[in-house]
GROMACS .gro file of C-alpha atoms in nm:
model
  475
    1MET     CA    1   5.553  10.538   5.162
    2GLY     CA    2   5.851  10.573   5.399
    3LYS     CA    3   5.650  10.788   5.642
    4GLN     CA    4   5.363  10.540   5.634
    5ILE     CA    5   5.605  10.255   5.714
    6LYS     CA    6   5.742  10.449   6.011
    7LEU     CA    7   5.388  10.529   6.131
    8VAL     CA    8   5.285  10.162   6.108
    9TRP     CA    9   5.604  10.063   6.289
   10VAL     CA   10   5.545  10.313   6.571
   11LEU     CA   11   5.177  10.216   6.608
   12THR     CA   12   5.274   9.848   6.613
   13ILE     CA   13   5.529   9.901   6.887
   14VAL     CA   14   5.287  10.113   7.092
   15THR     CA   15   5.011   9.853   7.053
   16ALA     CA   16   5.243   9.571   7.152
   17LEU     CA   17   5.366   9.761   7.457
   18LEU     CA   18   5.011   9.845   7.565
   19VAL     CA   19   4.892   9.485   7.530
   20ILE     CA   20   5.201   9.347   7.704
   21GLY     CA   21   5.169   9.613   7.975
   22GLY     CA   22   4.803   9.522   8.031
   23GLN     CA   23   4.892   9.154   8.050
   24VAL     CA   24   5.171   9.223   8.298
   25TYR     CA   25   4.935   9.442   8.505
   26TRP     CA   26   4.677   9.163   8.515
   27LEU     CA   27   4.941   8.905   8.608
   28HIS     CA   28   5.067   9.133   8.884
   29HIS     CA   29   4.719   9.161   9.036
   30GLN     CA   30   4.666   8.789   8.993
   31TYR     CA   31   4.996   8.728   9.171
   32THR     CA   32   4.885   8.958   9.455
   33TYR     CA   33   4.550   8.776   9.481
   34THR     CA   34   4.726   8.440   9.488
   35ALA     CA   35   4.969   8.564   9.756
   36LEU     CA   36   4.686   8.693   9.975
   37ALA     CA   37   4.493   8.369   9.938
   38TYR     CA   38   4.809   8.175  10.023
   39MET     CA   39   4.861   8.386  10.336
   40ALA     CA   40   4.499   8.335  10.442
   41ARG     CA   41   4.543   7.958  10.420
   42LEU     CA   42   4.877   7.984  10.598
   43ASN     CA   43   4.715   8.185  10.877
   44ASP     CA   44   4.447   7.917  10.920
   45THR     CA   45   4.727   7.662  10.955
   46LEU     CA   46   4.903   7.882  11.210
   47LEU     CA   47   4.586   7.912  11.417
   48VAL     CA   48   4.549   7.535  11.420
   49LEU     CA   49   4.913   7.489  11.521
   50GLN     CA   50   4.889   7.758  11.791
   51ASP     CA   51   4.584   7.587  11.937
   52LYS     CA   52   4.768   7.254  11.916
   53ASN     CA   53   5.066   7.406  12.096
   54PHE     CA   54   4.837   7.519  12.376
   55THR     CA   55   4.623   7.209  12.418
   56SER     CA   56   4.922   6.973  12.404
   57THR     CA   57   5.051   7.113  12.735
   58LEU     CA   58   4.720   7.106  12.926
   59ASP     CA   59   4.669   6.846  13.192
   60ALA     CA   60   4.344   6.669  13.269
   61ASN     CA   61   4.253   6.907  13.553
   62HIS     CA   62   4.279   7.219  13.340
   63THR     CA   63   3.913   7.242  13.245
   64ILE     CA   64   3.616   7.471  13.289
   65LYS     CA   65   3.272   7.330  13.362
   66MET     CA   66   2.959   7.545  13.379
   67MET     CA   67   2.755   7.460  13.685
   68ASP     CA   68   2.422   7.608  13.576
   69THR     CA   69   2.258   7.790  13.288
   70ASN     CA   70   2.310   8.128  13.456
   71ARG     CA   71   2.686   8.071  13.424
   72THR     CA   72   2.758   8.228  13.765
   73LYS     CA   73   2.880   7.929  13.975
   74LYS     CA   74   3.241   7.869  14.065
   75ASP     CA   75   3.418   7.593  13.873
   76SER     CA   76   3.536   7.331  14.123
   77ASP     CA   77   3.790   7.186  13.869
   78LEU     CA   78   3.970   7.516  13.850
   79VAL     CA   79   4.015   7.509  14.227
   80LYS     CA   80   4.243   7.209  14.180
   81LEU     CA   81   4.473   7.434  13.977
   82GLY     CA   82   4.478   7.690  14.250
   83TYR     CA   83   4.233   7.929  14.084
   84SER     CA   84   3.864   7.994  14.122
   85LEU     CA   85   3.681   8.144  13.826
   86LYS     CA   86   3.361   8.330  13.881
   87MET     CA   87   3.182   8.459  13.574
   88ASN     CA   88   2.916   8.718  13.589
   89PHE     CA   89   2.857   8.655  13.223
   90GLU     CA   90   2.561   8.630  12.993
   91GLU     CA   91   2.576   8.673  12.615
   92GLY     CA   92   2.412   8.998  12.511
   93LYS     CA   93   2.432   9.144  12.862
   94ALA     CA   94   2.536   9.507  12.886
   95GLU     CA   95   2.814   9.450  13.139
   96SER     CA   96   2.985   9.111  13.180
   97TYR     CA   97   3.289   9.024  13.389
   98VAL     CA   98   3.509   8.732  13.476
   99ARG     CA   99   3.683   8.727  13.815
  100PHE     CA  100   3.982   8.511  13.908
  101SER     CA  101   4.054   8.431  14.274
  102LYS     CA  102   4.367   8.260  14.413
  103LEU     CA  103   4.334   7.969  14.658
  104TYR     CA  104   4.587   8.011  14.942
  105ASP     CA  105   4.457   7.750  15.182
  106ALA     CA  106   4.410   7.415  15.013
  107ASP     CA  107   4.197   7.287  15.306
  108SER     CA  108   3.946   7.566  15.285
  109LEU     CA  109   3.760   7.658  14.970
  110GLY     CA  110   3.659   7.980  15.134
  111ASN     CA  111   4.013   8.107  15.167
  112LEU     CA  112   4.009   8.274  14.822
  113HIS     CA  113   4.155   8.612  14.733
  114LEU     CA  114   4.056   8.809  14.422
  115VAL     CA  115   4.345   8.829  14.177
  116ASP     CA  116   4.204   8.981  13.853
  117SER     CA  117   3.878   9.093  13.706
  118PHE     CA  118   3.822   9.144  13.333
  119ASN     CA  119   3.545   9.309  13.138
  120VAL     CA  120   3.431   9.065  12.870
  121THR     CA  121   3.139   9.263  12.732
  122GLY     CA  122   3.070   9.178  12.371
  123LEU     CA  123   3.258   8.847  12.369
  124SER     CA  124   3.108   8.508  12.305
  125LEU     CA  125   3.111   8.234  12.564
  126ASP     CA  126   3.368   8.037  12.365
  127GLN     CA  127   3.601   8.336  12.355
  128VAL     CA  128   3.565   8.391  12.732
  129VAL     CA  129   3.632   8.027  12.813
  130ASN     CA  130   3.931   8.012  12.575
  131ALA     CA  131   4.082   8.332  12.717
  132SER     CA  132   4.026   8.205  13.069
  133LEU     CA  133   4.204   7.881  12.997
  134HIS     CA  134   4.501   8.075  12.856
  135TYR     CA  135   4.504   8.306  13.158
  136THR     CA  136   4.512   8.028  13.415
  137LYS     CA  137   4.785   7.848  13.220
  138TYR     CA  138   5.025   8.138  13.162
  139ALA     CA  139   4.961   8.358  13.471
  140GLY     CA  140   5.298   8.380  13.639
  141ARG     CA  141   5.458   8.147  13.383
  142SER     CA  142   5.668   8.222  13.070
  143PHE     CA  143   5.572   8.120  12.719
  144ASP     CA  144   5.790   7.856  12.551
  145LEU     CA  145   5.894   8.014  12.217
  146HIS     CA  146   6.118   7.722  12.130
  147ALA     CA  147   5.831   7.472  12.150
  148LEU     CA  148   5.616   7.687  11.918
  149ASP     CA  149   5.905   7.730  11.670
  150SER     CA  150   5.971   7.355  11.668
  151LEU     CA  151   5.604   7.290  11.598
  152PHE     CA  152   5.609   7.532  11.306
  153THR     CA  153   5.929   7.378  11.167
  154SER     CA  154   5.782   7.027  11.184
  155HIS     CA  155   5.508   7.151  10.949
  156HIS     CA  156   5.761   7.315  10.711
  157ILE     CA  157   5.679   7.666  10.828
  158HIS     CA  158   5.991   7.874  10.886
  159ALA     CA  159   5.915   8.163  11.118
  160MET     CA  160   6.171   8.435  11.187
  161ASP     CA  161   6.224   8.686  11.465
  162LEU     CA  162   5.989   8.520  11.715
  163GLN     CA  163   5.943   8.739  12.024
  164GLN     CA  164   5.704   8.806  12.309
  165VAL     CA  165   5.533   9.145  12.307
  166LYS     CA  166   5.272   9.338  12.502
  167LEU     CA  167   4.988   9.450  12.278
  168ASP     CA  168   4.837   9.799  12.291
  169SER     CA  169   4.484   9.661  12.276
  170PHE     CA  170   4.300   9.336  12.340
  171LEU     CA  171   4.325   9.073  12.070
  172TRP     CA  172   4.119   8.758  12.126
  173GLN     CA  173   4.228   8.558  11.823
  174GLY     CA  174   4.544   8.526  11.615
  175THR     CA  175   4.577   8.746  11.310
  176TYR     CA  176   4.837   8.861  11.055
  177VAL     CA  177   4.959   9.170  10.869
  178VAL     CA  178   5.078   9.173  10.506
  179GLU     CA  179   5.408   9.341  10.423
  180LYS     CA  180   5.515   9.384  10.059
  181SER     CA  181   5.845   9.478   9.896
  182CYS     CA  182   5.837   9.475   9.514
  183MET     CA  183   5.717   9.123   9.431
  184ARG     CA  184   5.819   8.979   9.768
  185TYR     CA  185   5.550   8.926  10.032
  186ARG     CA  186   5.607   8.894  10.404
  187MET     CA  187   5.354   8.786  10.664
  188LYS     CA  188   5.368   8.918  11.021
  189PHE     CA  189   5.159   8.696  11.247
  190ILE     CA  190   5.035   8.790  11.593
  191TYR     CA  191   4.942   8.513  11.838
  192PRO     CA  192   4.775   8.633  12.165
  193TYR     CA  193   4.871   8.352  12.402
  194ASN     CA  194   4.719   8.537  12.704
  195PRO     CA  195   4.448   8.772  12.572
  196PHE     CA  196   4.331   8.903  12.913
  197VAL     CA  197   4.669   9.062  12.988
  198ARG     CA  198   4.751   9.138  12.619
  199ASP     CA  199   5.053   8.906  12.605
  200ALA     CA  200   5.131   8.786  12.254
  201VAL     CA  201   5.395   8.632  12.029
  202THR     CA  202   5.489   8.791  11.695
  203GLY     CA  203   5.700   8.658  11.410
  204TYR     CA  204   5.760   8.686  11.038
  205ILE     CA  205   5.721   8.439  10.754
  206ASP     CA  206   5.861   8.513  10.408
  207LEU     CA  207   5.632   8.379  10.139
  208PRO     CA  208   5.824   8.158   9.894
  209THR     CA  209   5.787   8.258   9.530
  210ASN     CA  210   5.785   7.911   9.377
  211PRO     CA  211   5.456   7.788   9.531
  212LEU     CA  212   5.283   8.108   9.420
  213LEU     CA  213   5.413   8.077   9.066
  214LYS     CA  214   5.321   7.710   9.066
  215GLU     CA  215   4.962   7.798   9.157
  216MET     CA  216   4.961   8.048   8.868
  217GLY     CA  217   5.129   7.801   8.631
  218TRP     CA  218   4.860   7.778   8.364
  219GLN     CA  219   4.792   8.151   8.379
  220LEU     CA  220   5.162   8.230   8.331
  221VAL     CA  221   5.200   7.980   8.047
  222GLY     CA  222   4.884   8.107   7.877
  223SER     CA  223   4.990   8.470   7.911
  224LEU     CA  224   5.339   8.394   7.781
  225ILE     CA  225   5.199   8.211   7.479
  226LEU     CA  226   4.961   8.498   7.402
  227ILE     CA  227   5.239   8.758   7.436
  228LEU     CA  228   5.476   8.557   7.214
  229LEU     CA  229   5.199   8.502   6.959
  230LEU     CA  230   5.123   8.875   6.959
  231ILE     CA  231   5.490   8.966   6.915
  232PHE     CA  232   5.527   8.711   6.634
  233CYS     CA  233   5.219   8.844   6.453
  234LEU     CA  234   5.333   9.204   6.487
  235ILE     CA  235   5.686   9.125   6.370
  236TYR     CA  236   5.549   8.922   6.079
  237GLN     CA  237   5.317   9.208   5.988
  238VAL     CA  238   5.598   9.463   5.996
  239ARG     CA  239   5.833   9.236   5.800
  240THR     CA  240   5.565   9.183   5.537
  241ILE     CA  241   5.510   9.558   5.506
  242LEU     CA  242   5.886   9.620   5.486
  243LYS     CA  243   5.917   9.348   5.223
  244GLN     CA  244   5.642   9.509   5.019
  245TYR     CA  245   5.815   9.845   5.064
  246LYS     CA  246   6.145   9.696   4.948
  247LEU     CA  247   5.977   9.538   4.646
  248ASP     CA  248   5.824   9.875   4.563
  249GLU     CA  249   6.168  10.039   4.586
  250LEU     CA  250   6.312   9.766   4.363
  251ARG     CA  251   6.035   9.823   4.114
  252LYS     CA  252   6.108  10.195   4.107
  253GLY     CA  253   6.482  10.129   4.073
  254PHE     CA  254   6.420   9.878   3.796
  255VAL     CA  255   6.203  10.120   3.603
  256ASN     CA  256   6.453  10.404   3.649
  257THR     CA  257   6.741  10.182   3.536
  258MET     CA  258   6.544  10.061   3.236
  259ILE     CA  259   6.469  10.419   3.138
  260HIS     CA  260   6.836  10.512   3.178
  261GLU     CA  261   6.957  10.215   2.969
  262LEU     CA  262   6.697  10.264   2.696
  263LYS     CA  263   6.735  10.639   2.671
  264ARG     CA  264   7.082  10.638   2.510
  265PRO     CA  265   7.008  10.393   2.221
  266VAL     CA  266   6.674  10.557   2.157
  267GLN     CA  267   6.839  10.899   2.136
  268THR     CA  268   7.108  10.760   1.904
  269LEU     CA  269   6.848  10.604   1.676
  270LYS     CA  270   6.654  10.928   1.680
  271MET     CA  271   6.968  11.111   1.567
  272CYS     CA  272   7.021  10.848   1.297
  273VAL     CA  273   6.667  10.892   1.169
  274ALA     CA  274   6.714  11.269   1.173
  275PHE     CA  275   7.040  11.225   0.978
  276LEU     CA  276   6.873  11.003   0.718
  277ASN     CA  277   6.602  11.261   0.680
  278ASN     CA  278   6.864  11.521   0.580
  279LYS     CA  279   6.938  11.474   0.208
  280ARG     CA  280   7.255  11.689   0.215
  281MET     CA  281   7.413  11.497   0.503
  282ARG     CA  282   7.327  11.162   0.343
  283LYS     CA  283   7.574  11.242   0.065
  284ASP     CA  284   7.864  11.234   0.315
  285GLU     CA  285   7.960  10.865   0.308
  286GLN     CA  286   8.210  10.891   0.595
  287MET     CA  287   7.954  11.050   0.824
  288MET     CA  288   7.698  10.793   0.710
  289ASP     CA  289   7.932  10.509   0.810
  290GLU     CA  290   7.992  10.663   1.153
  291VAL     CA  291   7.621  10.709   1.216
  292VAL     CA  292   7.542  10.352   1.112
  293LYS     CA  293   7.829  10.217   1.327
  294ASP     CA  294   7.709  10.413   1.630
  295SER     CA  295   7.353  10.297   1.572
  296MET     CA  296   7.461   9.933   1.547
  297PHE     CA  297   7.667   9.967   1.863
  298GLU     CA  298   7.377  10.114   2.057
  299LEU     CA  299   7.140   9.851   1.921
  300ASP     CA  300   7.383   9.579   2.028
  301ASN     CA  301   7.394   9.730   2.376
  302LEU     CA  302   7.016   9.748   2.385
  303SER     CA  303   6.986   9.389   2.271
  304ALA     CA  304   7.238   9.272   2.528
  305TYR     CA  305   7.058   9.458   2.805
  306LEU     CA  306   6.723   9.309   2.706
  307VAL     CA  307   6.882   8.964   2.706
  308LYS     CA  308   7.011   9.021   3.059
  309VAL     CA  309   6.668   9.137   3.176
  310ARG     CA  310   6.502   8.839   3.011
  311GLU     CA  311   6.739   8.591   3.171
  312MET     CA  312   6.710   8.747   3.515
  313THR     CA  313   6.329   8.743   3.505
  314ARG     CA  314   6.322   8.382   3.394
  315ALA     CA  315   6.174   8.145   3.650
  316ASP     CA  316   6.430   7.975   3.875
  317ASP     CA  317   6.334   7.628   3.758
  318GLU     CA  318   6.379   7.717   3.389
  319GLN     CA  319   6.714   7.644   3.226
  320THR     CA  320   6.889   7.920   3.036
  321PRO     CA  321   6.925   7.830   2.666
  322LEU     CA  322   7.287   7.862   2.552
  323SER     CA  323   7.434   7.891   2.205
  324VAL     CA  324   7.780   7.747   2.266
  325ARG     CA  325   8.031   7.798   1.984
  326LEU     CA  326   8.403   7.845   1.939
  327PHE     CA  327   8.506   8.212   1.924
  328ASN     CA  328   8.813   8.430   1.972
  329LEU     CA  329   8.792   8.570   2.325
  330SER     CA  330   9.088   8.803   2.258
  331GLU     CA  331   8.906   8.989   1.980
  332THR     CA  332   8.579   8.993   2.177
  333LEU     CA  333   8.751   9.135   2.486
  334GLU     CA  334   8.936   9.397   2.282
  335LYS     CA  335   8.611   9.515   2.125
  336LEU     CA  336   8.433   9.514   2.461
  337LEU     CA  337   8.695   9.736   2.626
  338ARG     CA  338   8.712   9.968   2.325
  339LEU     CA  339   8.338  10.028   2.328
  340THR     CA  340   8.304  10.054   2.710
  341VAL     CA  341   8.145  10.386   2.809
  342ILE     CA  342   8.369  10.571   3.057
  343PRO     CA  343   8.228  10.857   3.268
  344VAL     CA  344   8.383  11.194   3.195
  345ASP     CA  345   8.486  11.244   3.559
  346LYS     CA  346   8.693  10.922   3.577
  347HIS     CA  347   9.025  10.810   3.437
  348VAL     CA  348   9.017  10.436   3.359
  349ARG     CA  349   9.319  10.224   3.271
  350PHE     CA  350   9.281   9.868   3.139
  351GLU     CA  351   9.548   9.599   3.173
  352THR     CA  352   9.493   9.268   2.994
  353GLN     CA  353   9.683   8.942   3.004
  354LEU     CA  354   9.561   8.657   2.786
  355THR     CA  355   9.739   8.322   2.756
  356PRO     CA  356   9.774   8.258   2.466
  357GLU     CA  357   9.728   8.599   2.307
  358GLN     CA  358   9.478   8.460   2.057
  359LEU     CA  359   9.257   8.271   2.299
  360TRP     CA  360   8.985   8.056   2.143
  361VAL     CA  361   8.716   7.931   2.380
  362ALA     CA  362   8.390   7.735   2.364
  363ALA     CA  363   8.104   7.925   2.525
  364ASP     CA  364   7.798   8.137   2.454
  365SER     CA  365   7.970   8.450   2.324
  366VAL     CA  366   7.678   8.683   2.400
  367HIS     CA  367   7.629   8.574   2.762
  368LEU     CA  368   8.002   8.548   2.839
  369THR     CA  369   8.065   8.893   2.691
  370ASN     CA  370   7.774   9.036   2.890
  371SER     CA  371   7.913   8.876   3.209
  372ILE     CA  372   8.258   9.028   3.161
  373SER     CA  373   8.095   9.359   3.066
  374ASN     CA  374   7.900   9.357   3.393
  375LEU     CA  375   8.217   9.305   3.596
  376VAL     CA  376   8.396   9.583   3.408
  377GLU     CA  377   8.104   9.823   3.448
  378ASN     CA  378   8.086   9.747   3.823
  379ALA     CA  379   8.461   9.802   3.856
  380ILE     CA  380   8.423  10.147   3.701
  381LYS     CA  381   8.107  10.236   3.890
  382TYR     CA  382   8.226  10.128   4.235
  383SER     CA  383   8.569  10.293   4.226
  384GLY     CA  384   8.719  10.638   4.270
  385ASN     CA  385   8.828  10.877   3.998
  386GLU     CA  386   9.146  10.682   3.920
  387VAL     CA  387   9.047  10.332   3.811
  388CYS     CA  388   9.276  10.043   3.722
  389ILE     CA  389   9.113   9.728   3.588
  390ARG     CA  390   9.322   9.416   3.525
  391ILE     CA  391   9.172   9.138   3.314
  392SER     CA  392   9.339   8.802   3.270
  393ALA     CA  393   9.223   8.487   3.091
  394SER     CA  394   9.384   8.149   3.041
  395LEU     CA  395   9.311   7.784   2.980
  396THR     CA  396   9.410   7.584   3.289
  397GLU     CA  397   9.344   7.213   3.343
  398GLY     CA  398   9.059   7.202   3.096
  399LYS     CA  399   8.896   7.517   3.230
  400LEU     CA  400   8.871   7.875   3.109
  401VAL     CA  401   8.977   8.097   3.399
  402ILE     CA  402   8.890   8.467   3.374
  403GLN     CA  403   8.983   8.718   3.644
  404VAL     CA  404   8.866   9.079   3.666
  405ALA     CA  405   9.048   9.281   3.934
  406ASP     CA  406   9.002   9.646   4.033
  407ASN     CA  407   9.120   9.902   4.287
  408GLY     CA  408   8.768  10.005   4.389
  409PHE     CA  409   8.585  10.043   4.718
  410GLY     CA  410   8.597   9.672   4.802
  411ILE     CA  411   8.328   9.446   4.946
  412SER     CA  412   8.278   9.362   5.313
  413PRO     CA  413   8.287   8.992   5.420
  414GLN     CA  414   7.918   9.010   5.512
  415ASP     CA  415   7.821   9.149   5.171
  416GLN     CA  416   8.032   8.885   4.994
  417LEU     CA  417   7.784   8.624   5.117
  418HIS     CA  418   7.493   8.791   4.931
  419ILE     CA  419   7.629   8.989   4.634
  420PHE     CA  420   7.527   8.713   4.390
  421ASP     CA  421   7.166   8.713   4.516
  422LYS     CA  422   6.899   8.871   4.299
  423PHE     CA  423   6.827   9.237   4.383
  424TYR     CA  424   7.082   9.245   4.665
  425ARG     CA  425   7.258   9.577   4.711
  426SER     CA  426   7.513   9.657   4.979
  427GLU     CA  427   7.437   9.931   5.232
  428GLN     CA  428   7.769  10.088   5.131
  429VAL     CA  429   7.646  10.116   4.772
  430ILE     CA  430   7.308  10.253   4.880
  431ASP     CA  431   7.474  10.515   5.102
  432ARG     CA  432   7.682  10.637   4.806
  433SER     CA  433   7.359  10.681   4.601
  434LEU     CA  434   7.502  10.477   4.315
  435PRO     CA  435   7.247  10.361   4.054
  436GLY     CA  436   7.160   9.996   4.005
  437ILE     CA  437   6.902   9.731   4.089
  438GLY     CA  438   7.120   9.442   4.207
  439LEU     CA  439   7.091   9.217   3.900
  440GLY     CA  440   7.439   9.242   3.745
  441LEU     CA  441   7.631   8.994   3.960
  442SER     CA  442   7.335   8.756   3.989
  443TYR     CA  443   7.329   8.751   3.605
  444VAL     CA  444   7.702   8.670   3.600
  445LYS     CA  445   7.651   8.381   3.842
  446LEU     CA  446   7.350   8.253   3.647
  447MET     CA  447   7.536   8.253   3.316
  448VAL     CA  448   7.854   8.094   3.453
  449GLU     CA  449   7.658   7.819   3.626
  450ALA     CA  450   7.458   7.763   3.305
  451HIS     CA  451   7.796   7.680   3.146
  452GLY     CA  452   7.863   7.437   3.433
  453GLY     CA  453   8.119   7.669   3.589
  454THR     CA  454   8.171   7.862   3.911
  455VAL     CA  455   8.224   8.223   4.011
  456GLY     CA  456   8.399   8.356   4.321
  457VAL     CA  457   8.517   8.681   4.475
  458GLU     CA  458   8.802   8.799   4.694
  459SER     CA  459   8.785   9.151   4.828
  460ILE     CA  460   8.932   9.384   5.089
  461LEU     CA  461   8.748   9.700   5.189
  462GLY     CA  462   8.925  10.007   5.057
  463LYS     CA  463   9.165   9.811   4.835
  464GLY     CA  464   8.955   9.645   4.565
  465SER     CA  465   8.807   9.317   4.449
  466VAL     CA  466   8.899   9.018   4.230
  467PHE     CA  467   8.625   8.820   4.055
  468THR     CA  468   8.717   8.476   3.919
  469LEU     CA  469   8.512   8.291   3.655
  470GLU     CA  470   8.586   7.926   3.579
  471ILE     CA  471   8.412   7.764   3.281
  472PRO     CA  472   8.480   7.402   3.175
  473GLN     CA  473   8.613   7.352   2.820
  474SER     CA  474   8.543   7.037   2.622
  475LYS     CA  475   8.853   6.860   2.488
   0.00000   0.00000   0.00000
């Protein structure tokens, strides 16, 4: 059974880790997808802002007008800016060019000198016109990084490390590159402010975590609930199995203890029957008296044990029936100690102090005797080879106060909170492989409380324990 419990425990842990790992893996990919989608939207915003930054600085004369459908005429409006643009351009044409000429003589439109010529094969008309506008604006002029940064900041976009660069290849539209470090994403954007000459601005934007997590809010909450529910179910399953395992161990311990307790009286009775069957030995009256006395003693022990078992298996809501009468506790205690079975490997010394010496009390003699017997037996069982047990009893303020002290192993403060619970056994006791099922002290508490009294314990590990029983006495 122990191996099966360990196997179930291992499989449960492995299953939980696999499920949690799969959930975390899915959440990680979902987080990546959300981050990429966020960056795509952010890039669209950047493109709009970059275009806004450009158009906001254009004047009314900075325009391009196509003079005919062949798109080969000079643009007269560009001449006002000091440039003449001539496009030998047609979409789908194998070779297409744009040529920029500089006007040096404002009085003569013919005084133009070629400045640059660019191959625009494969581009659309909109791309050519847009690149041309950027060229005529920034040719010979610097780009205002501060204005672009201020525009970004006004839209709550915090760009870092803005700088002008020369690209290795032509780039006609702004783009971005994703950089990742653990769960942190960084976006490097590239804005070609003058595509014809490959001038561009680059910068970095760190993606904030909170907006991404906020977008994944319901997914995170749902995943967390599922993981917690899974862990709860697995823990509940394991606890249930362990509880069943513990109950099985208690059942085995109970059966073994029952067998141990019943074996001695049965063997004694068997010897008695064998003695009675021997006619010669029956004639010895002294031996007959000893056999009968031993048999009665063992039968009393058996009866007392069965009473304890019956009371401990009684339902919690049932009251224990008591037979309260006046009896001499001194004589009862003397007989109990005289008939106590002492292991052969231990030396036990009893010290008693009763006030008065002939102490008459009102209680159920059977249950009270069994309770004291349990404490004495525990003191012997949970002690070393040299055992000293001190028993005192007195009538104080209308109460019978009984104390049983020993020099045994002692009880830890944590165990003191549970030793009166049914079936509870300390780990210290289990480690020493001492027999028992954890019913003795719970029986003592049950019987004392049935009398309307209380039971307490004071103990120090390694020095011993003192159990105190207080039972009210009617005046």
